[in-house]
Amino acid sequence: MPAMNPVIARARTRLVVALAALAVLAPAALAAAQYPRYWEWIALELTPMTWLQTVLLVLSAATSAVIAVIGKVHGWSRALRIPHWLLAAGFAYLALDDRFAIHERIRDRILAPRDISIPGLSFLAPGDFQVLLMGIAGLIVLPFVLRALRRDRLALWLFVLGVVCSVTSIGMDAIDPATMPVDVERLEQTLEECVELLAAAFYVAALGVRLLGLLDPATSTATSSATSTQMAAQTPEYAAVPAAAGTVPAAAEAGPDSRMPTGHDPRRGPGEDGVYAPQAERTEELLTTRAGRL
């Protein structure tokens, strides 16, 4: 693997540090702004915390879509491009859900009033199983996403950390608030939103790092060369594509003698069509010409 451009390497490091700082400092600032009612801008829906989470999810969706397009340009297989499109769609839905509280509205207006829940999961409040189902859907797609990111170890590990935070957040969100005192509920919901923000920051970091890596000229050239070699090995017709206009065939570069078939006389010139004729044919042509003159 070629060495990464120092500018790209520094940009990747700074991106990770900036997003980690954002995930820590933003909740602290929001809590301090409303202290002692620290939870109001964090734990409740449609708050500054929700807006920040939505922005990070939109960035994740857009970055994943751009990576999929770049992969198409580089000749990636569908197995490497489709997971990025699925990520883009998933993050876009989560952004809409955060912004408009979609699953909360479905729970409060449809599921909870009818006491709809999953049998055997008594610890879940009626209607809260939606979050659990979204988590299961994410785990189904996860192996394909990890496979698509394994070429960039930093991006892979950042995404894994995001998954760990997401699972933790889903577990905390699934607990029925009615089973806790009010003060404990406020603290638990505040921490849950902070973990959710950290997960979103890890996702943006993972996909941003991957995108920056694809912008590195050395990495892009190596990826394109490897893809071309793989396509040539799998598809013989790919290696037999005619040379582009303006290029010189390898045989022409090696000299005129290299283009002569077996049995050709190197002392003879080319025929009328520019191709070296066999020695016997050239001799016959010369005899015919002399006989005509006589």
XYZ file of C-alpha atoms in Angstrom:
294
model
C 0.000 0.000 0.000
C 1.560 3.341 -1.043
C 2.292 5.962 1.599
C -0.543 8.431 2.114
C -0.061 12.065 1.162
C 0.880 14.016 4.336
C -1.791 16.639 3.655
C -4.492 13.958 3.469
C -3.150 12.218 6.581
C -3.231 15.450 8.600
C -6.729 16.265 7.379
C -7.981 12.847 8.485
C -6.477 13.260 11.944
C -7.880 16.755 12.370
C -11.322 15.621 11.290
C -11.416 12.880 13.917
C -10.160 15.204 16.664
C -12.645 17.944 15.736
C -15.631 15.588 15.756
C -14.574 14.020 19.060
C -14.289 17.487 20.600
C -17.703 18.414 19.209
C -19.326 15.319 20.726
C -17.939 16.233 24.165
C -18.111 20.027 24.223
C -21.518 20.551 22.584
C -23.558 18.671 25.249
C -21.502 20.338 27.989
C -22.280 23.764 26.554
C -25.994 22.979 26.177
C -26.209 21.670 29.731
C -24.377 24.711 31.109
C -26.640 27.088 29.170
C -29.765 25.715 30.908
C -28.295 24.761 34.273
C -29.744 23.729 36.733
C -32.340 22.429 34.250
C -29.504 20.845 32.264
C -31.711 18.350 30.437
C -34.004 20.798 28.637
C -31.799 21.364 25.553
C -30.551 17.777 25.478
C -33.081 15.163 26.585
C -36.224 16.643 25.036
C -37.192 16.332 21.383
C -36.805 19.177 18.837
C -34.030 20.865 20.821
C -30.570 22.191 19.824
C -29.216 18.702 20.592
C -31.660 17.177 18.118
C -30.647 19.735 15.479
C -26.966 18.872 15.932
C -27.648 15.139 15.664
C -29.669 15.750 12.507
C -26.843 17.738 10.910
C -24.346 14.949 11.594
C -26.700 12.310 10.176
C -27.253 14.360 7.006
C -23.483 14.723 6.621
C -23.111 10.955 7.033
C -25.749 10.274 4.382
C -24.228 12.736 1.899
C -20.677 11.468 2.458
C -21.716 7.854 2.003
C -23.474 8.715 -1.275
C -20.379 10.546 -2.549
C -18.208 7.523 -1.706
C -20.573 5.292 -3.681
C -20.290 7.597 -6.716
C -16.483 7.683 -6.453
C -16.508 3.901 -6.221
C -18.470 3.742 -9.452
C -15.843 5.940 -11.144
C -13.049 3.700 -9.803
C -14.799 0.588 -11.055
C -15.786 -0.908 -7.683
C -18.050 -3.922 -7.728
C -21.671 -3.618 -6.643
C -20.844 -5.490 -3.441
C -18.704 -2.519 -2.394
C -21.015 0.242 -3.655
C -24.457 -0.959 -2.536
C -23.625 -0.866 1.215
C -22.765 2.826 0.873
C -26.095 3.521 -0.833
C -27.871 1.623 1.950
C -25.965 3.677 4.517
C -26.943 6.886 2.749
C -30.628 5.882 2.774
C -30.496 4.747 6.401
C -28.813 7.900 7.670
C -31.220 10.059 5.662
C -34.193 8.337 7.322
C -32.639 8.680 10.779
C -32.090 12.396 10.120
C -35.746 12.825 9.179
C -36.781 10.797 12.214
C -34.690 12.992 14.514
C -35.907 16.222 12.967
C -39.625 15.397 12.895
C -39.788 12.794 15.719
C -41.413 10.280 13.370
C -41.189 7.156 15.510
C -42.216 9.115 18.628
C -45.338 10.376 16.858
C -46.192 6.878 15.642
C -45.711 5.553 19.159
C -47.737 8.244 20.928
C -50.582 8.512 18.387
C -50.988 4.946 17.116
C -49.136 2.245 19.030
C -49.193 3.341 22.681
C -52.937 4.212 22.816
C -53.692 0.694 21.522
C -51.140 -0.906 23.883
C -49.287 -2.518 20.981
C -46.051 -4.192 22.058
C -43.958 -7.301 21.420
C -44.864 -10.249 23.668
C -42.057 -11.249 26.009
C -40.408 -7.814 25.980
C -42.125 -6.393 29.018
C -39.267 -3.974 29.712
C -40.212 -2.049 26.548
C -42.931 0.575 26.783
C -45.806 0.118 24.277
C -44.647 1.305 20.858
C -40.964 1.528 21.763
C -40.133 -1.651 19.847
C -39.687 0.526 16.718
C -36.203 1.512 17.870
C -35.361 -2.141 18.456
C -36.489 -3.053 14.927
C -34.349 -0.265 13.444
C -31.379 -1.601 15.371
C -31.958 -5.120 14.036
C -32.152 -3.771 10.481
C -28.832 -2.005 11.017
C -27.184 -5.177 12.307
C -28.341 -7.075 9.188
C -26.624 -4.541 6.910
C -23.560 -4.185 9.163
C -21.436 -7.094 7.770
C -21.696 -5.709 4.241
C -20.765 -2.210 5.413
C -17.730 -3.474 7.317
C -16.618 -5.371 4.231
C -16.876 -2.180 2.166
C -14.775 -0.253 4.717
C -12.099 -2.851 5.432
C -9.651 -1.297 2.937
C -9.318 1.671 5.315
C -8.563 0.440 8.826
C -9.071 3.820 10.508
C -12.478 4.258 8.891
C -13.391 0.687 9.822
C -12.584 1.096 13.515
C -14.325 4.462 13.750
C -17.455 2.933 12.258
C -17.270 0.017 14.717
C -17.102 2.516 17.594
C -20.172 4.234 16.160
C -22.027 0.917 16.103
C -21.097 0.250 19.739
C -22.444 3.674 20.738
C -25.626 3.116 18.708
C -26.306 -0.240 20.373
C -25.761 1.351 23.783
C -28.082 4.219 22.900
C -30.814 1.871 21.659
C -30.557 -0.162 24.855
C -30.882 2.963 26.999
C -33.776 4.299 24.910
C -35.638 0.996 25.165
C -35.949 1.211 28.956
C -39.442 2.240 30.029
C -39.166 5.686 31.697
C -42.179 4.864 33.869
C -40.004 2.442 35.848
C -37.625 5.213 36.983
C -37.933 8.247 39.280
C -38.155 11.593 37.471
C -34.618 12.710 38.350
C -33.153 9.388 37.211
C -35.204 9.509 34.020
C -33.881 12.981 33.158
C -30.279 11.907 33.737
C -30.733 8.656 31.818
C -32.356 10.387 28.839
C -29.649 13.066 28.839
C -26.889 10.469 28.788
C -28.709 8.523 26.074
C -28.799 11.597 23.819
C -25.097 12.253 24.476
C -24.223 8.678 23.463
C -26.393 9.072 20.363
C -24.506 12.245 19.438
C -21.203 10.440 19.943
C -22.373 7.657 17.618
C -23.301 10.175 14.918
C -19.898 11.849 15.290
C -18.137 8.488 14.871
C -20.138 7.781 11.710
C -19.245 11.135 10.170
C -15.606 10.605 11.157
C -15.506 7.111 9.621
C -17.058 8.133 6.322
C -15.153 11.431 6.178
C -11.864 9.633 6.736
C -12.758 7.139 4.016
C -13.638 9.934 1.598
C -10.401 11.801 2.291
C -8.468 8.603 1.712
C -10.080 8.257 -1.715
C -8.953 11.792 -2.561
C -5.315 10.826 -2.054
C -3.725 10.557 -5.557
C -1.499 7.614 -4.607
C -4.336 5.669 -3.029
C -6.677 6.427 -5.938
C -4.090 5.284 -8.498
C -3.391 2.088 -6.590
C -7.101 1.367 -6.219
C -7.787 1.960 -9.913
C -4.810 -0.224 -10.953
C -5.903 -3.039 -8.655
C -9.458 -2.812 -9.965
C -8.275 -2.876 -13.598
C -6.063 -5.900 -12.916
C -8.936 -7.701 -11.239
C -11.286 -6.933 -14.129
C -8.701 -8.110 -16.657
C -8.255 -11.372 -14.765
C -11.983 -12.000 -14.504
C -12.942 -10.808 -18.004
C -10.577 -11.731 -20.859
C -12.345 -9.307 -23.187
C -11.335 -6.444 -20.883
C -7.654 -7.087 -21.588
C -8.330 -7.304 -25.357
C -9.783 -3.790 -25.671
C -8.196 -1.990 -28.702
C -5.655 0.712 -27.935
C -6.997 4.239 -27.777
C -6.427 6.603 -30.690
C -2.985 8.218 -30.666
C -1.280 5.369 -28.798
C 1.507 3.294 -30.305
C 1.175 -0.507 -30.241
C 3.903 -2.358 -28.386
C 4.938 -4.176 -31.572
C 5.497 -0.867 -33.376
C 7.644 0.436 -30.530
C 9.846 -2.662 -30.740
C 10.828 -1.910 -34.367
C 9.655 -3.031 -37.807
C 11.341 -6.415 -37.640
C 9.225 -7.390 -34.646
C 6.100 -7.151 -36.805
C 7.345 -9.687 -39.397
C 5.883 -13.207 -39.228
C 8.089 -16.297 -39.429
C 9.536 -16.776 -42.921
C 9.824 -13.071 -43.765
C 13.004 -11.656 -45.286
C 14.169 -8.650 -43.233
C 16.010 -7.329 -46.319
C 12.735 -6.941 -48.200
C 10.558 -3.886 -47.808
C 6.849 -3.854 -47.013
C 4.280 -4.670 -49.644
C 1.684 -2.284 -51.052
C -0.515 -2.690 -48.016
C 2.346 -1.765 -45.649
C 2.718 -5.313 -44.312
C 5.865 -7.352 -44.811
C 5.135 -10.080 -47.372
C 6.657 -13.553 -47.150
C 9.938 -14.037 -49.067
C 8.443 -16.406 -51.669
C 5.620 -13.996 -52.506
C 8.033 -11.065 -52.888
C 10.270 -13.113 -55.239
C 7.259 -14.013 -57.383
C 6.210 -10.364 -57.592
C 9.705 -9.307 -58.766
C 9.817 -12.008 -61.475
C 6.386 -10.999 -62.749
C 7.422 -7.354 -62.961
C 10.635 -8.158 -64.915
C 8.763 -10.426 -67.343
C 6.303 -7.652 -68.061
C 9.130 -5.239 -68.889
C 10.703 -7.709 -71.294
